[in-house]
Short mmCIF file of C-alpha atoms in Angstrom, two decimals:
data_model
loop_
_atom_site.label_atom_id
_atom_site.label_comp_id
_atom_site.label_asym_id
_atom_site.label_seq_id
_atom_site.Cartn_x
_atom_site.Cartn_y
_atom_site.Cartn_z
CA MET A 1 45.78 -74.63 -33.27
CA MET A 2 46.55 -74.34 -29.38
CA ASN A 3 48.02 -71.12 -28.36
CA SER A 4 51.39 -71.43 -26.60
CA ILE A 5 51.36 -71.32 -22.77
CA GLY A 6 54.08 -69.54 -20.47
CA PRO A 7 55.91 -66.72 -21.19
CA LYS A 8 57.70 -65.81 -24.33
CA LEU A 9 61.49 -65.46 -23.60
CA VAL A 10 62.70 -62.64 -25.37
CA VAL A 11 66.03 -62.16 -23.20
CA GLN A 12 68.49 -65.38 -22.09
CA VAL A 13 71.36 -65.17 -20.39
CA ASP A 14 74.54 -67.59 -20.36
CA LEU A 15 76.35 -67.30 -16.53
CA LYS A 16 79.00 -69.25 -17.92
CA LYS A 17 80.01 -66.45 -20.60
CA LYS A 18 80.70 -62.89 -19.58
CA PRO A 19 78.23 -59.93 -20.06
CA TRP A 20 79.92 -58.59 -23.44
CA GLU A 21 79.45 -62.86 -25.07
CA GLN A 22 75.99 -62.66 -24.04
CA ASN A 23 73.44 -63.27 -27.23
CA PRO A 24 71.24 -61.30 -27.23
CA PRO A 25 73.97 -58.33 -26.15
CA LEU A 26 73.69 -56.47 -22.92
CA HIS A 27 74.41 -53.00 -21.88
CA ASN A 28 75.50 -50.81 -19.16
CA ARG A 29 74.51 -47.42 -20.30
CA TRP A 30 71.51 -44.70 -21.01
CA HIS A 31 70.79 -44.13 -24.78
CA PRO A 32 68.60 -43.83 -27.18
CA GLU A 33 70.19 -45.15 -30.00
CA ILE A 34 71.09 -47.97 -28.45
CA PRO A 35 68.96 -50.61 -30.47
CA PRO A 36 66.18 -52.97 -29.12
CA VAL A 37 66.66 -56.56 -29.15
CA ALA A 38 63.21 -57.90 -29.03
CA ASP A 39 59.80 -56.51 -29.51
CA VAL A 40 56.72 -57.38 -27.13
CA ARG A 41 52.77 -56.82 -27.52
CA VAL A 42 50.49 -55.25 -24.71
CA GLY A 43 49.26 -57.86 -23.32
CA GLU A 44 51.66 -60.35 -23.68
CA VAL A 45 53.91 -61.94 -20.87
CA PHE A 46 57.60 -62.07 -21.70
CA ARG A 47 60.45 -63.57 -19.79
CA VAL A 48 63.90 -61.54 -19.20
CA GLU A 49 67.00 -63.12 -18.09
CA MET A 50 70.29 -61.24 -16.05
CA VAL A 51 72.98 -61.29 -14.79
CA ASP A 52 74.01 -59.67 -12.02
CA PHE A 53 74.99 -55.95 -11.44
CA SER A 54 78.74 -56.88 -11.79
CA GLY A 55 78.27 -59.52 -14.42
CA GLY A 56 80.01 -61.89 -12.54
CA GLY A 57 82.88 -59.75 -11.63
CA ILE A 58 82.02 -60.10 -7.75
CA THR A 59 81.88 -64.16 -7.04
CA LYS A 60 80.90 -66.49 -3.87
CA ASP A 61 84.44 -66.82 -2.99
CA TYR A 62 85.06 -66.25 0.62
CA THR A 63 87.00 -62.89 0.10
CA ALA A 64 86.73 -59.15 -0.13
CA GLU A 65 89.68 -58.92 -3.17
CA ASP A 66 86.87 -58.88 -5.82
CA ILE A 67 85.14 -55.75 -3.92
CA LYS A 68 88.01 -53.87 -2.97
CA HIS A 69 89.45 -53.98 -7.07
CA ALA A 70 85.69 -54.20 -8.45
CA ASP A 71 85.07 -52.57 -12.08
CA GLN A 72 82.41 -49.48 -11.13
CA SER A 73 83.13 -48.59 -14.94
CA VAL A 74 80.69 -51.55 -15.90
CA VAL A 75 77.73 -50.94 -13.22
CA HIS A 76 75.16 -51.31 -13.91
CA TYR A 77 74.72 -54.86 -17.37
CA LEU A 78 71.12 -54.39 -18.31
CA SER A 79 69.13 -56.85 -20.33
CA GLY A 80 66.97 -55.10 -23.06
CA PRO A 81 65.70 -53.18 -24.77
CA VAL A 82 62.63 -53.94 -25.50
CA ARG A 83 60.34 -52.39 -27.64
CA VAL A 84 56.84 -52.32 -26.87
CA VAL A 85 53.88 -52.35 -29.65
CA ASP A 86 50.16 -52.43 -29.31
CA LEU A 87 48.03 -55.06 -31.16
CA ASP A 88 48.01 -53.32 -33.98
CA GLY A 89 51.81 -52.89 -34.51
CA ASN A 90 52.30 -49.32 -33.22
CA PRO A 91 55.01 -48.54 -30.75
CA ALA A 92 54.60 -46.48 -27.60
CA GLU A 93 55.06 -43.13 -28.71
CA PRO A 94 56.89 -40.20 -27.01
CA GLY A 95 54.64 -39.02 -25.02
CA ASP A 96 53.05 -42.28 -23.43
CA LEU A 97 52.86 -44.51 -20.51
CA LEU A 98 53.94 -47.49 -20.33
CA ALA A 99 52.50 -49.70 -17.93
CA VAL A 100 54.87 -52.74 -16.94
CA GLU A 101 53.54 -55.39 -14.60
CA ILE A 102 55.67 -57.38 -12.74
CA CYS A 103 54.01 -61.23 -12.92
CA ASN A 104 57.14 -63.23 -11.71
CA LEU A 105 60.54 -62.93 -11.07
CA GLY A 106 63.28 -64.42 -8.69
CA PRO A 107 66.54 -66.00 -8.76
CA LEU A 108 68.33 -68.06 -11.95
CA PRO A 109 67.50 -71.74 -11.20
CA GLY A 110 71.07 -73.41 -9.68
CA ASP A 111 71.86 -70.01 -8.97
CA GLU A 112 70.06 -69.36 -5.49
CA TRP A 113 72.92 -67.49 -3.86
CA GLY A 114 73.90 -63.70 -3.51
CA PHE A 115 76.21 -61.05 -2.28
CA THR A 116 76.11 -57.96 -0.38
CA ALA A 117 79.01 -55.91 0.51
CA ILE A 118 80.99 -52.64 1.76
CA PHE A 119 83.05 -51.00 -1.03
CA ASP A 120 86.78 -49.77 -0.03
CA ARG A 121 85.66 -45.83 0.26
CA GLU A 122 88.25 -45.42 -2.32
CA ASN A 123 86.63 -47.02 -5.65
CA GLY A 124 82.66 -46.36 -4.74
CA GLY A 125 82.39 -45.84 -1.27
CA GLY A 126 78.75 -46.07 0.67
CA PHE A 127 76.56 -44.00 2.91
CA LEU A 128 78.53 -44.45 5.68
CA THR A 129 81.95 -44.70 3.92
CA ASP A 130 83.72 -42.27 6.46
CA HIS A 131 82.77 -44.98 8.87
CA PHE A 132 83.65 -47.94 7.09
CA PRO A 133 85.84 -47.63 4.48
CA ARG A 134 87.27 -51.17 4.64
CA ALA A 135 85.96 -53.38 1.73
CA THR A 136 83.31 -55.81 2.82
CA LYS A 137 81.51 -58.99 1.48
CA ALA A 138 78.73 -61.20 3.15
CA ILE A 139 77.72 -64.54 1.25
CA TRP A 140 73.78 -65.12 1.01
CA TYR A 141 72.21 -68.56 0.09
CA PHE A 142 68.41 -69.26 -0.79
CA GLU A 143 66.50 -71.84 0.73
CA GLY A 144 63.17 -71.08 -1.35
CA ILE A 145 61.83 -67.81 -0.08
CA TYR A 146 64.81 -67.57 3.27
CA ALA A 147 67.99 -66.42 3.20
CA TYR A 148 70.74 -66.96 5.23
CA SER A 149 74.51 -66.09 5.53
CA PRO A 150 77.88 -67.98 7.38
CA HIS A 151 79.01 -63.75 7.69
CA ILE A 152 75.88 -62.78 9.48
CA PRO A 153 75.05 -66.23 12.10
CA GLY A 154 72.09 -66.03 14.05
CA VAL A 155 70.16 -64.03 11.00
CA ARG A 156 67.53 -65.36 8.59
CA PHE A 157 64.73 -63.71 7.02
CA PRO A 158 62.12 -64.01 3.64
CA GLY A 159 63.24 -62.17 0.81
CA LEU A 160 61.31 -59.18 -1.43
CA VAL A 161 62.75 -60.14 -4.43
CA HIS A 162 62.74 -56.74 -7.12
CA PRO A 163 64.80 -55.42 -9.50
CA GLY A 164 67.22 -52.67 -9.03
CA ILE A 165 66.59 -51.14 -11.78
CA ILE A 166 63.57 -50.91 -14.31
CA GLY A 167 63.32 -48.05 -17.10
CA THR A 168 62.69 -46.90 -20.26
CA ALA A 169 65.80 -45.14 -22.49
CA PRO A 170 65.71 -41.06 -22.45
CA SER A 171 65.25 -38.92 -25.72
CA LYS A 172 68.83 -37.19 -26.41
CA GLU A 173 66.77 -34.15 -25.30
CA LEU A 174 66.47 -35.38 -21.99
CA LEU A 175 69.75 -37.03 -21.68
CA ASN A 176 71.46 -33.33 -22.56
CA ILE A 177 69.50 -32.66 -19.55
CA TRP A 178 70.89 -35.36 -17.78
CA ASN A 179 74.78 -34.88 -18.53
CA GLU A 180 74.58 -30.52 -17.98
CA ARG A 181 72.82 -30.48 -14.66
CA GLU A 182 75.13 -33.60 -13.46
CA ARG A 183 78.54 -32.34 -14.90
CA LYS A 184 77.41 -28.84 -13.06
CA LEU A 185 77.37 -30.38 -9.68
CA GLU A 186 80.62 -32.49 -10.02
CA GLU A 187 82.46 -29.41 -10.86
CA THR A 188 80.73 -27.28 -8.05
CA GLY A 189 78.87 -29.74 -5.31
CA PRO A 190 82.00 -29.61 -3.31
CA GLN A 191 82.37 -25.85 -2.94
CA SER A 192 78.91 -25.09 -2.86
CA LEU A 193 76.94 -27.76 -1.11
CA LYS A 194 77.47 -28.26 2.55
CA LEU A 195 76.09 -31.44 2.74
CA CYS A 196 79.46 -32.61 1.31
CA GLU A 197 80.94 -32.32 4.61
CA VAL A 198 78.36 -35.12 6.73
CA LEU A 199 78.12 -37.30 3.28
CA HIS A 200 81.57 -38.59 1.92
CA SER A 201 80.87 -40.80 -1.36
CA ARG A 202 82.16 -39.67 -4.02
CA PRO A 203 82.61 -38.98 -6.70
CA LEU A 204 78.98 -36.59 -6.47
CA ALA A 205 77.88 -37.91 -9.97
CA ASN A 206 78.83 -40.52 -12.64
CA LEU A 207 79.63 -38.63 -15.73
CA PRO A 208 79.96 -40.81 -19.01
CA SER A 209 82.28 -42.66 -19.94
CA THR A 210 83.91 -45.05 -22.55
CA LYS A 211 86.13 -47.11 -20.35
CA GLY A 212 84.04 -50.30 -19.82
CA CYS A 213 80.93 -49.21 -21.68
CA ILE A 214 79.01 -51.37 -23.69
CA LEU A 215 75.95 -50.70 -25.77
CA GLY A 216 74.24 -53.68 -26.71
CA LYS A 217 74.30 -54.11 -30.53
CA ILE A 218 76.44 -51.17 -31.18
CA GLN A 219 79.99 -52.52 -32.06
CA ASP A 220 82.33 -51.32 -30.12
CA GLY A 221 85.62 -49.45 -31.72
CA THR A 222 83.34 -47.71 -34.70
CA HIS A 223 82.61 -43.97 -35.15
CA GLU A 224 79.30 -44.68 -34.08
CA TRP A 225 80.55 -46.17 -30.90
CA ASN A 226 82.85 -43.83 -29.26
CA ARG A 227 79.72 -41.04 -30.84
CA ILE A 228 77.35 -42.82 -28.00
CA ALA A 229 79.95 -44.08 -25.43
CA ASN A 230 81.00 -40.29 -24.63
CA GLU A 231 77.32 -39.22 -24.17
CA ALA A 232 75.37 -42.41 -22.91
CA ALA A 233 74.40 -42.23 -19.19
CA ARG A 234 75.65 -44.18 -16.08
CA THR A 235 72.79 -46.58 -14.88
CA ILE A 236 73.91 -45.44 -11.42
CA PRO A 237 71.24 -43.02 -10.38
CA GLY A 238 67.30 -43.34 -10.79
CA ARG A 239 65.90 -40.65 -12.97
CA GLU A 240 63.19 -39.45 -14.97
CA ASN A 241 62.70 -42.67 -16.58
CA GLY A 242 63.03 -44.73 -13.54
CA GLY A 243 66.30 -46.61 -13.23
CA ASN A 244 68.14 -47.47 -10.52
CA CYS A 245 65.07 -46.53 -8.07
CA ASP A 246 66.01 -49.74 -5.74
CA ILE A 247 62.43 -49.71 -4.39
CA LYS A 248 62.47 -52.99 -2.09
CA ASN A 249 58.94 -53.52 -2.59
CA LEU A 250 58.44 -53.33 -6.12
CA SER A 251 57.91 -57.39 -6.61
CA ARG A 252 55.60 -59.70 -7.68
CA GLY A 253 52.23 -58.26 -8.66
CA SER A 254 53.13 -54.55 -8.57
CA LYS A 255 53.31 -52.10 -11.55
CA ILE A 256 55.74 -49.37 -12.63
CA TYR A 257 54.03 -46.51 -14.79
CA LEU A 258 57.00 -45.10 -16.69
CA PRO A 259 56.93 -42.18 -18.91
CA VAL A 260 57.99 -42.81 -22.39
CA PHE A 261 60.32 -40.27 -24.40
CA VAL A 262 61.32 -42.46 -27.52
CA GLU A 263 59.68 -44.52 -30.22
CA GLY A 264 59.05 -48.40 -28.86
CA ALA A 265 59.64 -46.91 -24.69
CA ASN A 266 62.76 -48.94 -25.32
CA LEU A 267 62.20 -50.54 -21.55
CA SER A 268 65.32 -52.41 -19.83
CA THR A 269 66.16 -53.88 -16.61
CA GLY A 270 68.45 -55.75 -14.48
CA ASP A 271 70.32 -55.36 -11.10
CA MET A 272 68.41 -58.06 -9.73
CA HIS A 273 67.86 -58.37 -6.28
CA PHE A 274 66.71 -61.40 -3.13
CA SER A 275 66.07 -58.75 -0.47
CA GLN A 276 66.63 -54.82 0.74
CA GLY A 277 67.15 -52.48 3.31
CA ASP A 278 65.40 -49.12 2.74
CA GLY A 279 67.94 -47.00 1.78
CA GLU A 280 70.34 -49.86 0.32
CA VAL A 281 72.99 -47.75 2.64
CA SER A 282 76.50 -50.07 2.07
CA PHE A 283 75.66 -48.91 -1.44
CA CYS A 284 76.51 -52.45 -2.49
CA GLY A 285 74.09 -53.36 -0.41
CA ALA A 286 70.84 -55.13 -1.71
CA ILE A 287 71.54 -59.13 -1.49
CA GLU A 288 72.99 -58.97 -5.42
CA MET A 289 71.72 -61.60 -7.66
CA SER A 290 71.02 -62.74 -11.15
CA GLY A 291 67.57 -63.21 -11.68
CA PHE A 292 64.56 -63.00 -14.19
CA LEU A 293 61.41 -61.16 -14.70
CA GLU A 294 58.35 -62.21 -16.00
CA LEU A 295 56.67 -58.62 -17.50
CA LYS A 296 53.16 -57.96 -18.90
CA CYS A 297 52.86 -54.32 -20.75
CA GLU A 298 50.53 -51.71 -21.70
CA ILE A 299 50.77 -48.23 -23.20
CA ILE A 300 48.36 -46.11 -21.87
CA ARG A 301 48.36 -42.77 -25.07
CA ASN A 302 49.01 -39.48 -24.25
CA GLY A 303 49.52 -40.74 -20.50
CA MET A 304 52.64 -38.26 -19.32
CA LYS A 305 49.92 -35.58 -19.98
CA GLU A 306 47.15 -36.86 -18.37
CA TYR A 307 48.65 -38.77 -15.12
CA LEU A 308 52.60 -36.56 -14.48
CA THR A 309 52.80 -33.43 -13.76
CA PRO A 310 56.45 -31.74 -15.09
CA MET A 311 58.40 -30.29 -11.61
CA GLY A 312 60.92 -28.44 -13.83
CA PRO A 313 61.42 -26.38 -16.65
CA THR A 314 60.75 -28.49 -19.38
CA PRO A 315 57.89 -31.35 -20.05
CA LEU A 316 60.34 -34.05 -19.31
CA HIS A 317 60.52 -33.12 -15.64
CA VAL A 318 58.23 -35.84 -15.17
CA ASN A 319 58.74 -38.95 -12.54
CA PRO A 320 57.33 -42.70 -12.85
CA ILE A 321 54.63 -43.37 -10.91
CA PHE A 322 54.93 -46.98 -8.81
CA GLU A 323 51.62 -49.20 -7.53
CA ILE A 324 53.26 -52.07 -5.17
CA GLY A 325 52.07 -55.43 -5.19
CA PRO A 326 50.25 -57.74 -2.21
CA MET A 327 53.71 -59.98 -1.90
CA GLU A 328 55.47 -59.08 1.54
CA PRO A 329 56.84 -60.37 4.24
CA ARG A 330 54.53 -60.33 7.68
CA PHE A 331 56.26 -58.98 10.51
CA SER A 332 54.79 -58.13 13.57
CA GLU A 333 57.17 -56.51 16.14
CA TRP A 334 59.30 -53.99 15.06
CA LEU A 335 62.50 -52.50 16.93
CA VAL A 336 62.56 -48.67 15.56
CA PHE A 337 65.65 -46.36 15.88
CA GLU A 338 65.38 -42.41 15.22
CA GLY A 339 67.66 -39.78 13.96
CA ILE A 340 67.82 -36.14 13.69
CA SER A 341 69.75 -33.53 12.05
CA VAL A 342 72.68 -33.43 13.94
CA ASP A 343 75.85 -34.56 12.50
CA GLU A 344 78.61 -36.94 14.57
CA SER A 345 80.52 -33.49 15.33
CA GLY A 346 77.31 -31.87 17.12
CA GLN A 347 76.75 -29.70 14.13
CA GLN A 348 73.35 -28.39 13.69
CA HIS A 349 71.77 -28.69 10.21
CA TYR A 350 68.21 -27.25 8.75
CA LEU A 351 65.12 -29.94 8.03
CA ASP A 352 68.41 -32.57 6.74
CA ALA A 353 66.70 -35.86 6.12
CA SER A 354 69.98 -37.41 4.73
CA VAL A 355 71.90 -36.39 8.30
CA ALA A 356 68.81 -37.58 10.24
CA TYR A 357 68.92 -40.68 8.69
CA LYS A 358 72.37 -41.26 8.69
CA ARG A 359 72.13 -40.85 12.12
CA ALA A 360 69.37 -43.37 12.47
CA VAL A 361 71.66 -46.10 10.73
CA LEU A 362 74.28 -45.48 13.29
CA ASN A 363 72.49 -45.61 16.12
CA ALA A 364 70.78 -48.95 14.60
CA ILE A 365 74.46 -50.20 14.41
CA ASP A 366 75.91 -49.23 17.50
CA TYR A 367 72.64 -50.68 19.21
CA LEU A 368 72.87 -54.00 17.62
CA SER A 369 76.74 -54.39 17.88
CA LYS A 370 76.22 -54.68 21.76
CA PHE A 371 74.46 -58.66 20.93
CA GLY A 372 77.89 -59.86 19.68
CA TYR A 373 78.15 -58.40 15.93
CA THR A 374 80.74 -56.16 14.59
CA LYS A 375 79.53 -52.89 13.08
CA GLU A 376 80.63 -53.97 9.47
CA GLN A 377 78.36 -56.94 9.74
CA VAL A 378 75.21 -54.51 11.25
CA TYR A 379 76.28 -52.40 8.61
CA LEU A 380 76.21 -54.80 5.81
CA LEU A 381 72.66 -56.32 7.42
CA LEU A 382 70.95 -52.94 7.66
CA SER A 383 71.53 -52.49 3.87
CA CYS A 384 69.94 -56.04 2.90
CA CYS A 385 67.56 -57.46 5.56
CA PRO A 386 63.74 -56.17 5.04
CA CYS A 387 63.95 -52.77 7.56
CA GLU A 388 61.94 -50.01 6.53
CA GLY A 389 62.84 -46.59 6.50
CA ARG A 390 61.16 -43.09 6.89
CA ILE A 391 60.71 -39.64 6.95
CA SER A 392 59.09 -38.96 10.21
CA GLY A 393 58.89 -35.55 10.05
CA ILE A 394 60.25 -32.81 7.97
CA VAL A 395 58.43 -29.58 9.09
CA ASP A 396 59.66 -29.08 12.73
CA ALA A 397 62.40 -26.72 12.21
CA PRO A 398 65.32 -27.02 12.50
CA ASN A 399 65.40 -30.90 12.92
CA ALA A 400 64.28 -33.71 10.70
CA VAL A 401 63.00 -36.81 12.19
CA ALA A 402 64.28 -40.12 10.11
CA THR A 403 63.44 -43.84 11.50
CA LEU A 404 65.15 -47.04 10.62
CA ALA A 405 62.38 -49.87 11.72
CA ILE A 406 64.02 -53.39 11.99
CA PRO A 407 62.15 -56.47 12.46
CA THR A 408 62.93 -58.20 15.55
CA ALA A 409 61.83 -61.84 14.15
CA ILE A 410 64.44 -62.13 11.80
CA PHE A 411 67.04 -62.72 15.17
CA ASP A 412 67.55 -65.82 16.83
CA GLN A 413 67.99 -63.51 19.78
CA ASP A 414 66.02 -61.24 21.70
CA ILE A 415 67.30 -58.16 20.90
CA CYS A 416 64.79 -55.84 23.01
CA PRO A 417 66.33 -53.44 25.55
CA LYS A 418 65.47 -55.10 29.27
CA VAL A 419 65.95 -54.50 32.90
CA ASN A 420 69.14 -56.64 33.07
CA LYS A 421 72.21 -56.05 31.14
CA VAL A 422 72.63 -57.05 27.72
CA PRO A 423 72.89 -60.83 27.82
CA ILE A 424 76.81 -62.41 27.15
CA GLY A 425 78.02 -65.66 26.30
CA PRO A 426 79.41 -67.34 23.41
CA ARG A 427 76.66 -68.25 21.82
CA LEU A 428 75.81 -64.34 21.31
CA VAL A 429 79.23 -64.33 19.34
CA ARG A 430 78.15 -63.50 16.31
CA ASN A 431 81.33 -62.18 14.48
CA PRO A 432 83.23 -65.36 12.97
CA VAL A 433 86.07 -64.55 9.93
CA ILE A 434 84.20 -62.24 7.22
CA PRO A 435 85.72 -61.40 4.28
CA GLN A 436 87.36 -58.55 4.46
CA CYS A 437 90.37 -55.92 3.25
CA THR A 438 92.44 -53.53 4.24
CA TYR A 439 91.76 -49.70 4.12
CA ASP A 440 95.27 -48.41 2.07
CA GLY A 441 93.76 -44.92 1.46
CA SER A 442 94.65 -41.83 3.79
CA LEU A 443 91.07 -40.49 4.59
CA PRO A 444 90.21 -39.52 7.80
CA ILE A 445 88.00 -41.86 9.56
CA THR A 446 85.03 -40.41 11.09
CA LYS A 447 84.08 -41.45 14.85
CA ASN A 448 82.45 -40.99 17.54
CA PRO A 449 84.05 -38.13 19.65
CA LEU A 450 82.87 -39.40 23.12
CA LEU A 451 84.24 -42.79 22.70
CA ASP A 452 87.48 -41.49 21.82
CA GLN A 453 87.45 -39.39 25.30
CA GLN A 454 86.13 -42.55 27.16
CA GLY A 455 88.71 -44.32 25.21
CA SER A 456 91.30 -42.03 26.20
CA SER A 457 90.12 -41.59 30.13
CA CYS A 458 89.79 -46.04 30.17
CA ASN A 459 93.64 -46.02 28.49
CA MET A 460 94.81 -43.40 31.14
CA ASP A 461 93.46 -45.35 34.13
CA ALA A 462 94.93 -48.30 32.67
CA ARG A 463 98.43 -46.49 32.41
CA SER A 464 97.92 -45.41 36.06
#
């Protein structure tokens, strides 16, 4: 009898159904008691299909209304959990390391499109939400390995497909650690953290909530569901279990070494990306899509103790290790923008890499907007194209130095500085009507004070 060929399908999704109608059921929280939907053996290649992170809530219609009113309580819909056992049927145990190899991945056949967006400042925000508060969306279409958008013309690039989220279930002890530290941050952060004056995304942490909660096989409305929903962690940040790490190079051929905190490891994944820039700066910032992963797992017994060193008060304070695969787009020419730890008001910060990276991104946006794009278009592009972010310096007080490198080959025009002025003309206008909403809030918008002064001076000259 011949062995079957090809991956074992363990999670299949139907894009015509809502996330809560899928079979097996999806989930959008981390909790040790969410039951596994399937078992896999080590060395077995298996296939997991996923809806996009919004579960179809964000559509390919040319409107940003779905972004402005997006339900943030449902983020992110995950497939799994998958229980991993060895060849003798013994499950992965707490303290083991789960080695997960990405054998293959891609968009779901027949659904070859994606979206990149800017959330409304008061419903999600993003890294530069104080500069770009309006909900905005770009639709991308896939041509093999390439992506293009009618909303950001003049750009085409190969995607490096990857899962935004892949992780194991936390133990109850680890879950309690998460909830305690994040609750403390949310309660005291605005008063105690100076960085809150420069980075304006809120809330500071998304705490457990029953709103929008889906717990897989656990029946909604039961006493068990209510208890777990009030404890379960949101999937928005990356943590000790991996989770929402958004590592853009984690593509075909990569391996993830995840700590195991519960019996069976209970592996979950989702939030598929066709492409992403380092930092995913607009927050809804990769090219988001439905997709599939074909994975293979190995169990490294006692691997946490052997390979991971706790950086905290308990043995649970560890982080995964990632081995990047050999598949990457090849670019040879880059334009690099620098940022330092000085914010838009001119205030000096001490070795703050977040402020420096914000400055680097703002510098890149202002520069590229000289070539016919709106600043919102560039913000979206830098969030999803294969640009490279770096912390270039973190020791030369008082300034951290961050850089953002953009591959010049993705543009159909030369974007490098020249002796002559920036070229102008109808062909270079890259700002068609892009799906965008008004910002109806009252929070102040951060602007470049020098540009404001220059604008006022020009207006005075015009009046005189």
